[in-house]
PDB file of C-alpha atoms in Angstrom:
ATOM      1  CA  MET A   1       0.000   0.000   0.000  1.00 53.00           C
ATOM      2  CA  ALA A   2       1.327   3.422  -0.930  1.00 62.00           C
ATOM      3  CA  GLU A   3       2.465   5.397   2.085  1.00 68.00           C
ATOM      4  CA  PRO A   4       0.869   8.846   2.411  1.00 63.00           C
ATOM      5  CA  SER A   5       3.051  11.903   2.417  1.00 67.00           C
ATOM      6  CA  SER A   6       3.955  13.216   5.854  1.00 71.00           C
ATOM      7  CA  ALA A   7       2.370  16.500   4.763  1.00 77.00           C
ATOM      8  CA  ALA A   8      -0.957  14.900   3.835  1.00 78.00           C
ATOM      9  CA  ARG A   9      -3.982  15.744   5.967  1.00 81.00           C
ATOM     10  CA  LEU A  10      -7.627  14.773   5.828  1.00 78.00           C
ATOM     11  CA  VAL A  11      -9.863  17.847   5.807  1.00 82.00           C
ATOM     12  CA  PRO A  12     -13.548  17.089   6.613  1.00 78.00           C
ATOM     13  CA  PHE A  13     -15.410  19.615   4.452  1.00 85.00           C
ATOM     14  CA  PHE A  14     -19.057  20.547   5.149  1.00 86.00           C
ATOM     15  CA  PRO A  15     -19.375  19.026   8.637  1.00 85.00           C
ATOM     16  CA  THR A  16     -22.786  18.334  10.181  1.00 92.00           C
ATOM     17  CA  HIS A  17     -23.005  19.933  13.609  1.00 93.00           C
ATOM     18  CA  VAL A  18     -24.162  17.406  16.213  1.00 96.00           C
ATOM     19  CA  ILE A  19     -23.487  18.621  19.745  1.00 97.00           C
ATOM     20  CA  ALA A  20     -23.783  16.305  22.758  1.00 98.00           C
ATOM     21  CA  GLU A  21     -23.241  17.844  26.176  1.00 98.00           C
ATOM     22  CA  PRO A  22     -24.536  17.587  29.757  1.00 98.00           C
ATOM     23  CA  TRP A  23     -27.251  19.956  30.945  1.00 98.00           C
ATOM     24  CA  PRO A  24     -25.611  21.855  33.812  1.00 98.00           C
ATOM     25  CA  ALA A  25     -28.917  22.239  35.693  1.00 98.00           C
ATOM     26  CA  PHE A  26     -30.009  18.616  35.253  1.00 98.00           C
ATOM     27  CA  GLU A  27     -29.733  17.585  38.899  1.00 98.00           C
ATOM     28  CA  ALA A  28     -31.792  20.586  39.977  1.00 98.00           C
ATOM     29  CA  HIS A  29     -34.661  19.866  37.564  1.00 98.00           C
ATOM     30  CA  ALA A  30     -34.565  16.123  36.756  1.00 98.00           C
ATOM     31  CA  GLY A  31     -36.933  15.047  39.532  1.00 98.00           C
ATOM     32  CA  ALA A  32     -39.584  17.610  38.655  1.00 98.00           C
ATOM     33  CA  LEU A  33     -39.460  16.737  34.958  1.00 98.00           C
ATOM     34  CA  ARG A  34     -39.589  12.995  35.622  1.00 98.00           C
ATOM     35  CA  ASP A  35     -42.595  13.400  37.918  1.00 98.00           C
ATOM     36  CA  ALA A  36     -44.390  15.665  35.440  1.00 98.00           C
ATOM     37  CA  ILE A  37     -43.882  13.261  32.520  1.00 98.00           C
ATOM     38  CA  LEU A  38     -44.998  10.202  34.481  1.00 97.00           C
ATOM     39  CA  ALA A  39     -48.081  12.036  35.771  1.00 97.00           C
ATOM     40  CA  ARG A  40     -48.981  13.128  32.251  1.00 96.00           C
ATOM     41  CA  ARG A  41     -48.629   9.609  30.932  1.00 95.00           C
ATOM     42  CA  ALA A  42     -50.804   8.251  33.764  1.00 95.00           C
ATOM     43  CA  ALA A  43     -53.519  10.705  32.738  1.00 93.00           C
ATOM     44  CA  ASP A  44     -53.169   9.649  29.089  1.00 89.00           C
ATOM     45  CA  PRO A  45     -52.455   5.891  29.247  1.00 84.00           C
ATOM     46  CA  ASP A  46     -51.131   4.027  26.229  1.00 86.00           C
ATOM     47  CA  GLU A  47     -50.349   0.305  26.101  1.00 85.00           C
ATOM     48  CA  THR A  48     -47.854   0.627  23.236  1.00 93.00           C
ATOM     49  CA  PRO A  49     -44.112   0.668  24.041  1.00 96.00           C
ATOM     50  CA  ARG A  50     -43.826   4.277  22.871  1.00 97.00           C
ATOM     51  CA  TRP A  51     -45.823   7.120  24.374  1.00 97.00           C
ATOM     52  CA  SER A  52     -45.598  10.760  23.287  1.00 97.00           C
ATOM     53  CA  SER A  53     -47.199  13.728  24.957  1.00 97.00           C
ATOM     54  CA  GLY A  54     -48.781  16.630  23.145  1.00 96.00           C
ATOM     55  CA  THR A  55     -46.730  19.697  22.310  1.00 96.00           C
ATOM     56  CA  ASP A  56     -48.194  21.552  25.288  1.00 94.00           C
ATOM     57  CA  LEU A  57     -45.326  20.448  27.536  1.00 96.00           C
ATOM     58  CA  PRO A  58     -44.461  24.044  28.530  1.00 93.00           C
ATOM     59  CA  ASP A  59     -47.974  24.314  30.032  1.00 94.00           C
ATOM     60  CA  TRP A  60     -47.598  21.319  32.381  1.00 96.00           C
ATOM     61  CA  GLY A  61     -43.821  20.917  32.634  1.00 97.00           C
ATOM     62  CA  GLY A  62     -43.476  23.862  34.983  1.00 96.00           C
ATOM     63  CA  GLU A  63     -40.371  25.886  35.697  1.00 97.00           C
ATOM     64  CA  ALA A  64     -38.104  22.907  34.963  1.00 98.00           C
ATOM     65  CA  ALA A  65     -39.350  22.632  31.364  1.00 98.00           C
ATOM     66  CA  ARG A  66     -38.996  26.375  30.863  1.00 97.00           C
ATOM     67  CA  ALA A  67     -35.450  26.278  32.238  1.00 98.00           C
ATOM     68  CA  LEU A  68     -34.512  23.464  29.843  1.00 98.00           C
ATOM     69  CA  CYS A  69     -36.007  25.283  26.857  1.00 98.00           C
ATOM     70  CA  ALA A  70     -34.249  28.535  27.755  1.00 98.00           C
ATOM     71  CA  HIS A  71     -30.903  26.768  28.108  1.00 98.00           C
ATOM     72  CA  VAL A  72     -31.165  24.956  24.769  1.00 98.00           C
ATOM     73  CA  GLN A  73     -32.421  28.071  22.987  1.00 98.00           C
ATOM     74  CA  ALA A  74     -29.410  30.020  24.240  1.00 98.00           C
ATOM     75  CA  ARG A  75     -27.095  27.256  23.028  1.00 98.00           C
ATOM     76  CA  ILE A  76     -28.555  26.979  19.529  1.00 97.00           C
ATOM     77  CA  ASP A  77     -28.687  30.770  19.244  1.00 96.00           C
ATOM     78  CA  ALA A  78     -24.961  30.891  19.977  1.00 95.00           C
ATOM     79  CA  MET A  79     -24.356  28.317  17.229  1.00 95.00           C
ATOM     80  CA  THR A  80     -26.373  30.217  14.604  1.00 94.00           C
ATOM     81  CA  VAL A  81     -25.190  33.176  12.522  1.00 91.00           C
ATOM     82  CA  ASP A  82     -27.435  35.568  10.578  1.00 91.00           C
ATOM     83  CA  LYS A  83     -25.067  36.854   7.900  1.00 87.00           C
ATOM     84  CA  ALA A  84     -27.481  39.661   6.965  1.00 87.00           C
ATOM     85  CA  GLN A  85     -27.872  40.998  10.508  1.00 88.00           C
ATOM     86  CA  ASP A  86     -27.046  44.695  10.833  1.00 85.00           C
ATOM     87  CA  GLY A  87     -25.317  45.388  14.138  1.00 86.00           C
ATOM     88  CA  ASP A  88     -27.271  44.245  17.183  1.00 85.00           C
ATOM     89  CA  ARG A  89     -30.662  44.406  15.465  1.00 88.00           C
ATOM     90  CA  ARG A  90     -31.992  40.845  15.322  1.00 91.00           C
ATOM     91  CA  ARG A  91     -34.047  39.771  12.306  1.00 91.00           C
ATOM     92  CA  PHE A  92     -35.348  36.463  13.691  1.00 93.00           C
ATOM     93  CA  ARG A  93     -36.710  34.996  16.903  1.00 94.00           C
ATOM     94  CA  TRP A  94     -36.914  31.352  17.929  1.00 97.00           C
ATOM     95  CA  ALA A  95     -40.292  29.612  18.219  1.00 97.00           C
ATOM     96  CA  ALA A  96     -39.911  26.454  20.298  1.00 98.00           C
ATOM     97  CA  THR A  97     -42.041  23.303  20.342  1.00 98.00           C
ATOM     98  CA  LEU A  98     -41.564  20.764  23.162  1.00 98.00           C
ATOM     99  CA  TRP A  99     -42.968  17.323  23.912  1.00 98.00           C
ATOM    100  CA  ALA A 100     -42.050  14.266  25.976  1.00 98.00           C
ATOM    101  CA  ASP A 101     -41.341  10.712  24.797  1.00 98.00           C
ATOM    102  CA  LEU A 102     -41.449   7.598  26.975  1.00 98.00           C
ATOM    103  CA  LEU A 103     -40.183   4.223  25.773  1.00 98.00           C
ATOM    104  CA  THR A 104     -40.677   0.920  27.536  1.00 96.00           C
ATOM    105  CA  ARG A 105     -39.109  -2.397  26.517  1.00 96.00           C
ATOM    106  CA  HIS A 106     -38.979  -2.824  22.704  1.00 97.00           C
ATOM    107  CA  GLY A 107     -40.055   0.784  22.149  1.00 98.00           C
ATOM    108  CA  ALA A 108     -38.386   2.587  19.249  1.00 98.00           C
ATOM    109  CA  ILE A 109     -38.718   5.736  17.150  1.00 98.00           C
ATOM    110  CA  ASP A 110     -38.567   5.510  13.352  1.00 97.00           C
ATOM    111  CA  LEU A 111     -36.163   7.653  11.352  1.00 97.00           C
ATOM    112  CA  HIS A 112     -37.587  11.118  10.752  1.00 98.00           C
ATOM    113  CA  ALA A 113     -36.692  14.795  10.357  1.00 98.00           C
ATOM    114  CA  PHE A 114     -38.469  18.087  11.068  1.00 98.00           C
ATOM    115  CA  PRO A 115     -38.946  20.185   7.910  1.00 97.00           C
ATOM    116  CA  GLY A 116     -39.770  23.824   8.545  1.00 97.00           C
ATOM    117  CA  THR A 117     -37.573  24.107  11.634  1.00 98.00           C
ATOM    118  CA  SER A 118     -33.880  24.924  12.019  1.00 97.00           C
ATOM    119  CA  TRP A 119     -32.692  23.023  15.093  1.00 98.00           C
ATOM    120  CA  THR A 120     -33.743  19.913  16.995  1.00 99.00           C
ATOM    121  CA  ALA A 121     -32.657  18.964  20.513  1.00 99.00           C
ATOM    122  CA  ILE A 122     -33.266  15.930  22.711  1.00 99.00           C
ATOM    123  CA  CYS A 123     -32.675  15.896  26.454  1.00 99.00           C
ATOM    124  CA  CYS A 124     -32.544  12.488  28.144  1.00 99.00           C
ATOM    125  CA  ILE A 125     -34.277  12.694  31.530  1.00 99.00           C
ATOM    126  CA  ASP A 126     -33.847   8.988  32.363  1.00 98.00           C
ATOM    127  CA  ASP A 127     -31.898   6.652  30.087  1.00 98.00           C
ATOM    128  CA  GLY A 128     -33.699   3.601  31.525  1.00 98.00           C
ATOM    129  CA  TYR A 129     -30.534   1.487  31.668  1.00 98.00           C
ATOM    130  CA  GLY A 130     -30.342   1.483  35.449  1.00 96.00           C
ATOM    131  CA  GLY A 131     -26.560   1.695  35.305  1.00 96.00           C
ATOM    132  CA  ASP A 132     -26.219  -1.333  32.991  1.00 97.00           C
ATOM    133  CA  ALA A 133     -23.522  -0.695  30.358  1.00 96.00           C
ATOM    134  CA  ASP A 134     -24.451  -3.717  28.194  1.00 97.00           C
ATOM    135  CA  PRO A 135     -24.454  -2.467  24.559  1.00 95.00           C
ATOM    136  CA  MET A 136     -27.039  -5.120  23.665  1.00 97.00           C
ATOM    137  CA  LEU A 137     -29.699  -3.081  25.478  1.00 98.00           C
ATOM    138  CA  GLY A 138     -30.018  -0.882  22.389  1.00 97.00           C
ATOM    139  CA  GLY A 139     -31.975   2.344  22.602  1.00 98.00           C
ATOM    140  CA  GLU A 140     -29.266   4.432  20.925  1.00 98.00           C
ATOM    141  CA  LEU A 141     -30.045   7.661  19.137  1.00 98.00           C
ATOM    142  CA  VAL A 142     -29.370   6.988  15.443  1.00 98.00           C
ATOM    143  CA  PHE A 143     -28.324   9.509  12.780  1.00 98.00           C
ATOM    144  CA  LEU A 144     -28.428   8.735   9.058  1.00 95.00           C
ATOM    145  CA  ASP A 145     -25.792  10.109   6.691  1.00 91.00           C
ATOM    146  CA  PRO A 146     -27.673  12.706   4.570  1.00 88.00           C
ATOM    147  CA  ARG A 147     -25.802  11.433   1.496  1.00 84.00           C
ATOM    148  CA  TYR A 148     -27.375   7.987   1.897  1.00 82.00           C
ATOM    149  CA  PRO A 149     -28.296   5.989  -0.199  1.00 79.00           C
ATOM    150  CA  GLU A 150     -26.270   7.641  -2.969  1.00 78.00           C
ATOM    151  CA  VAL A 151     -22.980   6.707  -1.286  1.00 75.00           C
ATOM    152  CA  ARG A 152     -23.972   3.002  -1.304  1.00 76.00           C
ATOM    153  CA  THR A 153     -25.742   2.606  -4.659  1.00 79.00           C
ATOM    154  CA  ARG A 154     -22.808   1.680  -6.903  1.00 79.00           C
ATOM    155  CA  THR A 155     -20.400  -0.508  -4.928  1.00 83.00           C
ATOM    156  CA  PRO A 156     -21.877  -0.802  -1.419  1.00 80.00           C
ATOM    157  CA  GLU A 157     -18.913  -2.788  -0.109  1.00 83.00           C
ATOM    158  CA  LEU A 158     -16.435   0.026  -0.871  1.00 83.00           C
ATOM    159  CA  ARG A 159     -16.073   2.690   1.823  1.00 81.00           C
ATOM    160  CA  THR A 160     -13.829   5.689   2.278  1.00 81.00           C
ATOM    161  CA  ARG A 161     -11.238   5.463   5.039  1.00 82.00           C
ATOM    162  CA  ARG A 162     -11.719   7.883   7.927  1.00 80.00           C
ATOM    163  CA  GLN A 163      -8.973   9.792   9.712  1.00 80.00           C
ATOM    164  CA  ASP A 164      -8.657   7.092  12.381  1.00 84.00           C
ATOM    165  CA  GLY A 165      -8.294   4.404   9.702  1.00 83.00           C
ATOM    166  CA  SER A 166     -11.775   2.915  10.133  1.00 87.00           C
ATOM    167  CA  ALA A 167     -14.319   2.507   7.342  1.00 84.00           C
ATOM    168  CA  ASP A 168     -16.927   5.210   6.801  1.00 80.00           C
ATOM    169  CA  GLN A 169     -20.451   4.264   7.936  1.00 83.00           C
ATOM    170  CA  HIS A 170     -23.819   5.586   6.778  1.00 84.00           C
ATOM    171  CA  GLU A 171     -25.257   5.412  10.299  1.00 90.00           C
ATOM    172  CA  VAL A 172     -23.966   6.855  13.580  1.00 93.00           C
ATOM    173  CA  ARG A 173     -25.272   5.776  16.994  1.00 96.00           C
ATOM    174  CA  LEU A 174     -25.112   7.664  20.296  1.00 97.00           C
ATOM    175  CA  ARG A 175     -25.914   5.858  23.541  1.00 98.00           C
ATOM    176  CA  ALA A 176     -28.358   7.771  25.711  1.00 97.00           C
ATOM    177  CA  ALA A 177     -27.229   9.109  29.079  1.00 98.00           C
ATOM    178  CA  SER A 178     -29.383  10.767  31.711  1.00 98.00           C
ATOM    179  CA  GLY A 179     -28.804  14.516  31.690  1.00 98.00           C
ATOM    180  CA  GLN A 180     -27.335  14.628  28.189  1.00 99.00           C
ATOM    181  CA  ILE A 181     -28.611  17.071  25.578  1.00 99.00           C
ATOM    182  CA  VAL A 182     -28.039  16.373  21.883  1.00 98.00           C
ATOM    183  CA  MET A 183     -28.561  19.248  19.424  1.00 98.00           C
ATOM    184  CA  PHE A 184     -28.474  18.992  15.625  1.00 98.00           C
ATOM    185  CA  PRO A 185     -29.939  20.496  12.419  1.00 98.00           C
ATOM    186  CA  SER A 186     -33.592  19.575  11.938  1.00 98.00           C
ATOM    187  CA  TRP A 187     -32.982  18.257   8.414  1.00 98.00           C
ATOM    188  CA  LEU A 188     -30.828  15.417   9.772  1.00 97.00           C
ATOM    189  CA  MET A 189     -32.682  12.099   9.760  1.00 98.00           C
ATOM    190  CA  HIS A 190     -32.671  10.528  13.212  1.00 98.00           C
ATOM    191  CA  GLY A 191     -34.478   7.937  15.312  1.00 98.00           C
ATOM    192  CA  VAL A 192     -34.084   5.621  18.315  1.00 98.00           C
ATOM    193  CA  ARG A 193     -33.203   1.922  18.077  1.00 98.00           C
ATOM    194  CA  PRO A 194     -35.397  -0.624  19.916  1.00 98.00           C
ATOM    195  CA  PHE A 195     -34.916  -0.125  23.632  1.00 98.00           C
ATOM    196  CA  GLY A 196     -34.172  -3.103  25.877  1.00 97.00           C
ATOM    197  CA  GLY A 197     -33.419  -1.487  29.213  1.00 96.00           C
ATOM    198  CA  GLY A 198     -35.056  -2.598  32.431  1.00 95.00           C
ATOM    199  CA  GLY A 199     -36.585   0.801  33.151  1.00 97.00           C
ATOM    200  CA  SER A 200     -38.385   3.442  31.109  1.00 97.00           C
ATOM    201  CA  ARG A 201     -36.616   5.841  28.762  1.00 98.00           C
ATOM    202  CA  LEU A 202     -37.830   9.397  29.395  1.00 99.00           C
ATOM    203  CA  SER A 203     -36.774  12.230  27.127  1.00 99.00           C
ATOM    204  CA  ILE A 204     -37.867  15.683  26.040  1.00 99.00           C
ATOM    205  CA  ALA A 205     -37.655  16.637  22.372  1.00 99.00           C
ATOM    206  CA  MET A 206     -37.535  20.212  21.132  1.00 99.00           C
ATOM    207  CA  THR A 207     -37.636  21.901  17.755  1.00 99.00           C
ATOM    208  CA  PHE A 208     -36.776  25.532  17.096  1.00 98.00           C
ATOM    209  CA  ARG A 209     -38.218  27.449  14.149  1.00 97.00           C
ATOM    210  CA  ALA A 210     -36.723  30.784  13.103  1.00 96.00           C
ATOM    211  CA  ASP A 211     -39.524  33.345  12.686  1.00 95.00           C
ATOM    212  CA  ARG A 212     -38.697  36.624  10.972  1.00 92.00           C
ATOM    213  CA  LEU A 213     -39.297  39.725  13.060  1.00 91.00           C
ATOM    214  CA  ARG A 214     -41.390  42.431  11.444  1.00 80.00           C
TER     215      ARG A 214
END
């Protein structure tokens, strides 16, 4: 195999921004959010392994839900640039939509995206693993390469080599962790693999639409 030049470097053009980070105020608000979600589900029972609330979560989620939304909105605002903005005069405001998801054993969420919005965020309130690190429990957040299936239509067995030497994949998985927030562009297809944990997976999903100010 030809040896690369010592001056060669792999430059990843056009990166997709996926940010995973802990919510600093999680410990202060986790209990209130967990209780609110479980109470809402009890009032709206569903025997399927996936339950979703309505998008009125800010109305019943209390101060904890508002604190989470404010934190994420500040983060995505800091990661967004309006190239036509003149000075400090803002041209857009964020319109947020929030809802809760609860998965029990075998629950999953199909791949989807959110057209018409700019950013999506998911905060894991309870990963449902109960401290079990077994990767066979599933339940990972899945992202699909936006170039798929074009990158696999001609010779599917051929892959580009990544910077660490591994083969490129068309799917990326992130294991859920209580207190973790994941933020990404709303056009990115994503879902959740079948969940096999012993508890319930509780999460809050958010989308942010940029509305032009008049």
